[in-house]
Tab-separated table of C-alpha atoms in Angstrom:
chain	number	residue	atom	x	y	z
S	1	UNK	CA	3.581	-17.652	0.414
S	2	UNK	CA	2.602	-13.965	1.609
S	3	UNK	CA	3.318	-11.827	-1.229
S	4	UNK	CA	3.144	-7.726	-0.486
S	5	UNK	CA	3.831	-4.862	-4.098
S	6	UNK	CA	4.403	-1.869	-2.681
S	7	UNK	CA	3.760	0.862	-4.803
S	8	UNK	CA	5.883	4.303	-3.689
S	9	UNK	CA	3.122	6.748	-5.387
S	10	UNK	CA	1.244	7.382	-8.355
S	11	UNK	CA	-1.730	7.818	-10.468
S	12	UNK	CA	-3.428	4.852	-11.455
S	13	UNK	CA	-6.259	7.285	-13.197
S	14	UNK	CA	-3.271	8.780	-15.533
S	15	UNK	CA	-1.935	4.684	-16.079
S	16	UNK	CA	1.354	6.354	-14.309
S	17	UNK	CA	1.813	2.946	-12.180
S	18	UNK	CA	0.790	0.807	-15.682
S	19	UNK	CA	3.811	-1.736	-15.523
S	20	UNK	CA	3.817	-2.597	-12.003
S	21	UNK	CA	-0.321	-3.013	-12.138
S	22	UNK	CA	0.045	-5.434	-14.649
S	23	UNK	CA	2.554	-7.439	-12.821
S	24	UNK	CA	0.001	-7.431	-9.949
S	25	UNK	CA	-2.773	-8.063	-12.146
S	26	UNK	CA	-1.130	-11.297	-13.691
S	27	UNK	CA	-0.383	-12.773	-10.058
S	28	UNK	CA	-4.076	-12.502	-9.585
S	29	UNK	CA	-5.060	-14.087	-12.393
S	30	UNK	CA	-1.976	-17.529	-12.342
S	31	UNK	CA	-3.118	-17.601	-8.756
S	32	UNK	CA	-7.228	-17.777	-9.888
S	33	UNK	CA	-6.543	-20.319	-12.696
S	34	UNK	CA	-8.617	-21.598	-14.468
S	35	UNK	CA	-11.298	-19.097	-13.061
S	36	UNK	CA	-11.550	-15.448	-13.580
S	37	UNK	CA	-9.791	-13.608	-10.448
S	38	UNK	CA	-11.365	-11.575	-7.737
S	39	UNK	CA	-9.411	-8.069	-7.253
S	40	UNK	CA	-11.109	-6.133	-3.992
S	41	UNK	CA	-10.441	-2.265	-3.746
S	42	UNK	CA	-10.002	-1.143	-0.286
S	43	UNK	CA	-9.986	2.438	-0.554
S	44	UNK	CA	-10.524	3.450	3.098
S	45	UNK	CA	-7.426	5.788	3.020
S	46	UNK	CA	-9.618	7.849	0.455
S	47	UNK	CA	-12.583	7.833	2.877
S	48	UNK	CA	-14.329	5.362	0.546
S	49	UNK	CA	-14.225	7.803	-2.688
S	50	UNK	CA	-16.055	6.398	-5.490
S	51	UNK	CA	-14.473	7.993	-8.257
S	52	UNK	CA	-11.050	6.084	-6.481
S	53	UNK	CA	-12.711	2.701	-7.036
S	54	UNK	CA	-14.340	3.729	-10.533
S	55	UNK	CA	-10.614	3.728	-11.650
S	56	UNK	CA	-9.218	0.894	-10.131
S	57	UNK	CA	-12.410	-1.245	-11.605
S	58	UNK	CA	-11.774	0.672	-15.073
S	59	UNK	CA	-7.879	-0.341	-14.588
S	60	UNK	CA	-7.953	-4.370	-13.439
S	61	UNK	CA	-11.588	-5.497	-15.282
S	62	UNK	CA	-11.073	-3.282	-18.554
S	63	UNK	CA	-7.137	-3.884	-18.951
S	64	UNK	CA	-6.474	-6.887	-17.603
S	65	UNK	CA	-9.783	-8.787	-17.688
S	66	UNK	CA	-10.285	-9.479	-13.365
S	67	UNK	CA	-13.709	-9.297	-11.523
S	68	UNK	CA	-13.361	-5.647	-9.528
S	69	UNK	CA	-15.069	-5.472	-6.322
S	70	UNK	CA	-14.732	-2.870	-3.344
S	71	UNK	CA	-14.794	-3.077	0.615
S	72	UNK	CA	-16.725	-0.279	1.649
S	73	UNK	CA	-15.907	0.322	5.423
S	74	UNK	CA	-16.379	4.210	5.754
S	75	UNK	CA	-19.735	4.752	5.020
S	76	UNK	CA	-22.128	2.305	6.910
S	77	UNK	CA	-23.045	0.452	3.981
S	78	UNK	CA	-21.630	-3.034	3.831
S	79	UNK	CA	-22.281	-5.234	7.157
S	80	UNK	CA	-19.091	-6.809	8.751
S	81	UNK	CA	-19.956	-10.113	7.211
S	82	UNK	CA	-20.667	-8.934	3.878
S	83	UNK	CA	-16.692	-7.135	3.911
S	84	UNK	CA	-16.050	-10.384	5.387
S	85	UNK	CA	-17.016	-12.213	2.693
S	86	UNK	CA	-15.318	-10.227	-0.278
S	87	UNK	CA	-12.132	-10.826	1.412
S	88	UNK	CA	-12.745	-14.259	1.765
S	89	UNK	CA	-13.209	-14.325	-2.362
S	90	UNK	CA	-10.222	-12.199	-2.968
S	91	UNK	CA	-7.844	-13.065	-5.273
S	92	UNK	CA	-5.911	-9.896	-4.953
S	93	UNK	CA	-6.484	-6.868	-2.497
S	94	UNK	CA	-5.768	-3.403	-3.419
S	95	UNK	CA	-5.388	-0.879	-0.971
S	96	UNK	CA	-5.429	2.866	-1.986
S	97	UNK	CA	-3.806	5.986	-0.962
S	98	UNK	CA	-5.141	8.378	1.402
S	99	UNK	CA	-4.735	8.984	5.194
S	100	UNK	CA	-2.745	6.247	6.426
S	101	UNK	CA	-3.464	6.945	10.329
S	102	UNK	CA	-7.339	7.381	9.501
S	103	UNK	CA	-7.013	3.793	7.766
S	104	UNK	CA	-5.155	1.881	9.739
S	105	UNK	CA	-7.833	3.794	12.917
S	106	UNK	CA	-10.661	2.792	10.919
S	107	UNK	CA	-9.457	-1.081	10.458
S	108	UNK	CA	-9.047	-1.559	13.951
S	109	UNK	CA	-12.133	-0.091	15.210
S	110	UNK	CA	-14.149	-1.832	12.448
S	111	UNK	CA	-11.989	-5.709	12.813
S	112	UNK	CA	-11.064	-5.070	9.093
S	113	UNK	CA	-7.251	-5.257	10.587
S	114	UNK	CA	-8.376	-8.907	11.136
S	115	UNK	CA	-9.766	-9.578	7.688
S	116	UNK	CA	-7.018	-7.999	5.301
S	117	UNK	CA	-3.981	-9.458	8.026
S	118	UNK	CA	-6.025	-12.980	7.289
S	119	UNK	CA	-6.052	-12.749	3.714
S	120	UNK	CA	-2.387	-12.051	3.441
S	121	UNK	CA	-1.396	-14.653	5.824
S	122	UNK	CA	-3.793	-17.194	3.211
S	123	UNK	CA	-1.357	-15.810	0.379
S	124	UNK	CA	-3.982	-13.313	-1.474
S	125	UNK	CA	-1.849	-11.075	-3.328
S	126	UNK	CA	-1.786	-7.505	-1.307
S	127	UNK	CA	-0.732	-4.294	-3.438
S	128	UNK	CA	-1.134	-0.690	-1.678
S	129	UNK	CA	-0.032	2.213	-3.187
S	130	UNK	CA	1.001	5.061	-0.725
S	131	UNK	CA	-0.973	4.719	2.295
S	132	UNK	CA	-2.067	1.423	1.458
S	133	UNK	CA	2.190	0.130	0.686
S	134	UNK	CA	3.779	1.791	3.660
S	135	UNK	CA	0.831	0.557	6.722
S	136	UNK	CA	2.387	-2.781	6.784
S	137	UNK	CA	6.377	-1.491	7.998
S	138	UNK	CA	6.907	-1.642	11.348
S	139	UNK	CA	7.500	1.803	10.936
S	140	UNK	CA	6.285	4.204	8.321
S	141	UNK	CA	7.038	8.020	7.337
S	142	UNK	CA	3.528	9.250	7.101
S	143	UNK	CA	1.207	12.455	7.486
S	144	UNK	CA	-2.510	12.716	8.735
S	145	UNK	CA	-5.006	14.859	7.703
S	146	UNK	CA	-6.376	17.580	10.656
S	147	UNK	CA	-9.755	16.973	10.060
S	148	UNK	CA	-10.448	19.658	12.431
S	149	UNK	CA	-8.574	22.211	10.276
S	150	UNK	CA	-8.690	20.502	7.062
S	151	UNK	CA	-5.045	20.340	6.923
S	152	UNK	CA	-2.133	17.946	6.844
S	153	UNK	CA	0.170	17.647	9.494
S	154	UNK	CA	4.127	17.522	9.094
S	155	UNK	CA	5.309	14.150	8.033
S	156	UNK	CA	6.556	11.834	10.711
S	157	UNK	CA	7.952	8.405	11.517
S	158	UNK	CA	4.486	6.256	12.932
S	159	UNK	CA	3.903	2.454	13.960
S	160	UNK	CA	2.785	0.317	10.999
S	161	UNK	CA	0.614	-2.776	11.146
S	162	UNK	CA	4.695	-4.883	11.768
S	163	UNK	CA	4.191	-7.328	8.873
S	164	UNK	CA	7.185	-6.002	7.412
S	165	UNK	CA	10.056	-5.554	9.139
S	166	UNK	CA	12.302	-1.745	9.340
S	167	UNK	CA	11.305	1.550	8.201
S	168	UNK	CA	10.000	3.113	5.135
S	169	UNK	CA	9.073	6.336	3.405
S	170	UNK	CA	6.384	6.352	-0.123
S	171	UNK	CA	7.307	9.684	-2.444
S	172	UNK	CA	10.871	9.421	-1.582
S	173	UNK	CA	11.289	11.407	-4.810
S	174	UNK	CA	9.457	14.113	-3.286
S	175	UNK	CA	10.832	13.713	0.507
S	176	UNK	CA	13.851	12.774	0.164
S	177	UNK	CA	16.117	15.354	2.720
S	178	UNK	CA	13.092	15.329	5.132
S	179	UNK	CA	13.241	11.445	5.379
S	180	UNK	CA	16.915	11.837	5.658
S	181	UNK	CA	16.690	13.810	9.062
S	182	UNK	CA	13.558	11.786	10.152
S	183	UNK	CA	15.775	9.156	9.927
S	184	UNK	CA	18.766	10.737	11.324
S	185	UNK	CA	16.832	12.050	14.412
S	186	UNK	CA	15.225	9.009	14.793
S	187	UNK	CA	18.960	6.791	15.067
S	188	UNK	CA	17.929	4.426	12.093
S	189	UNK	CA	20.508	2.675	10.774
S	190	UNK	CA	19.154	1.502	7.723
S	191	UNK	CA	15.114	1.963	5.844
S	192	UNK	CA	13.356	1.348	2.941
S	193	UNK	CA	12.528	4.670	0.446
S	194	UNK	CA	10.187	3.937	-2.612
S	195	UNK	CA	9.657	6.474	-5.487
S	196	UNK	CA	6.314	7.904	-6.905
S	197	UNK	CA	5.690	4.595	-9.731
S	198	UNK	CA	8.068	2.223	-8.377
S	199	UNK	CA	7.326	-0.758	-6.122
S	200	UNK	CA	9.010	-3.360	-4.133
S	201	UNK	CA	7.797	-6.827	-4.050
S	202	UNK	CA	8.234	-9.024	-0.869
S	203	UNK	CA	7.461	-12.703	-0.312
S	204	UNK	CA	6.727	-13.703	3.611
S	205	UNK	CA	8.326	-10.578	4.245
S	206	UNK	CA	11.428	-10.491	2.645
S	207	UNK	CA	12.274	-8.204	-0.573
S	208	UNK	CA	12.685	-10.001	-3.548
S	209	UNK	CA	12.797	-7.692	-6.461
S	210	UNK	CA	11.590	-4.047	-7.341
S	211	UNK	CA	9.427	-2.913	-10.239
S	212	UNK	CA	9.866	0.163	-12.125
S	213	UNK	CA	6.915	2.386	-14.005
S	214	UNK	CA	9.596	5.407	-14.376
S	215	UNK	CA	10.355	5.563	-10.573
S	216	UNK	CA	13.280	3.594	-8.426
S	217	UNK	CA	13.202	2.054	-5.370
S	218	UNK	CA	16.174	2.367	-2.605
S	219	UNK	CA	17.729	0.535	-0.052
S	220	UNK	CA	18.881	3.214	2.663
S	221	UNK	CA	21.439	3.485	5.251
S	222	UNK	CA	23.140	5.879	7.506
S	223	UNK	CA	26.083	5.891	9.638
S	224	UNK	CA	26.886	8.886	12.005
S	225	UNK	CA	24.939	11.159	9.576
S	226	UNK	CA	26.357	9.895	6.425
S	227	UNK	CA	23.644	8.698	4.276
S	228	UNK	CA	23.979	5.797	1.415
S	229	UNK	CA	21.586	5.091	-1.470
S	230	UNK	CA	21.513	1.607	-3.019
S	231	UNK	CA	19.021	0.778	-5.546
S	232	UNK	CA	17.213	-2.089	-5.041
């Protein structure tokens, strides 16, 4: 089974996303038993930021006792076969926040796409927060930085990697008219909106439950401009 927890928003530095990381963190480790299990940061989004991987490691090896590793795909420093092989150990994959277009540009040119699309189809549990939760829709409400002005650009409704079937928005507690009329405009009937520390878990693709670390997630639909909210 392909199981996705994605995580609306949050900081895992301030232990704001706390009770969904140890739901994530105790998949890991009842699908590792009897050995100690792998979790792999993949914190492309960030452009590779240290400090972003010193916290996950802090998080999942000091609170809930897995091995921490990191993909480094950014910065020339890990071959393809070395990534390669971290993802082959992986017991669970995080994948951080950050530029979601950047990512998803960087997997593709680099055949990391291949590797992280692999490890979910094997069944390694695959949590993304932000960025990393939202790139596996087949459609996602998502800026990009302007590198060239240092900037970001208006959120907009962009193709996903299509694991996941519909459309959905991260921060929806912070977005939640603009993703109305994004959605409006756009003539969908019906999306996905996750909260800042609130995730929905799917299994092969289909939503099972939600998790809650203060935030709510919401099942949304819209009929001639008329917009419902049902929590999921």
């Amino acid at each position: 089974m392909s199981v996705l927890v994605a995580i609306g928003g949050g900081e895992l530095r301030q232990k704001t996303t706390a009770a969904i990381d140890a739901y994530v963190a105790r998949l890991a480790a009842e699908r590792a038993a009897p050995e100690r299990g792998y979790a792999l940061f993949v914190g492309t989004a960030s452009h590779d930021s240290l400090p972003y991987f010193n916290t996950f490691r802090k998080t999942y090896t000091s609170d809930y006792n897995l091995k921490a590793d990191v993909a480094v795909i950014t910065k020339d420093m890990m071959s393809y076969e070395k990534i390669s092989g971290k993802f082959q150990k992986a017991d669970m994959i995080y994948v951080g926040g950050g530029d979601t277009l950047f990512m998803l540009d960087k997997w593709r040119e680099t055949g990391v796409d291949k590797l992280i699309l692999d490890a979910y189809r094997r069944g390694v549990i695959i949590c993304g927060l932000s960025a990393g939760a939202i790139c596996w829709f087949e459609k996602m409400y998502s800026d990009s930085v302007k590198e060239d002005a240092g900037t970001d650009s208006p959120y907009a409704l962009y193709d996903g990697l299509g694991v996941v079937g519909g459309l959905v928005t991260p921060h929806f507690n912070l977005r939640e008219k603009d993703f109305f009329d994004a959605m409006i405009k756009g003539g969908y009937t019906s999306a996905y909106a996750i909260e800042d520390n609130a995730a929905l878990v799917f299994n092969d693709g289909r939503p099972v439950r939600s998790l809650s670390s203060g935030g709510r997630a919401w099942l949304i639909t819209q009929n001639n401009g008329r917009i419902e909210k049902t929590p999921l």
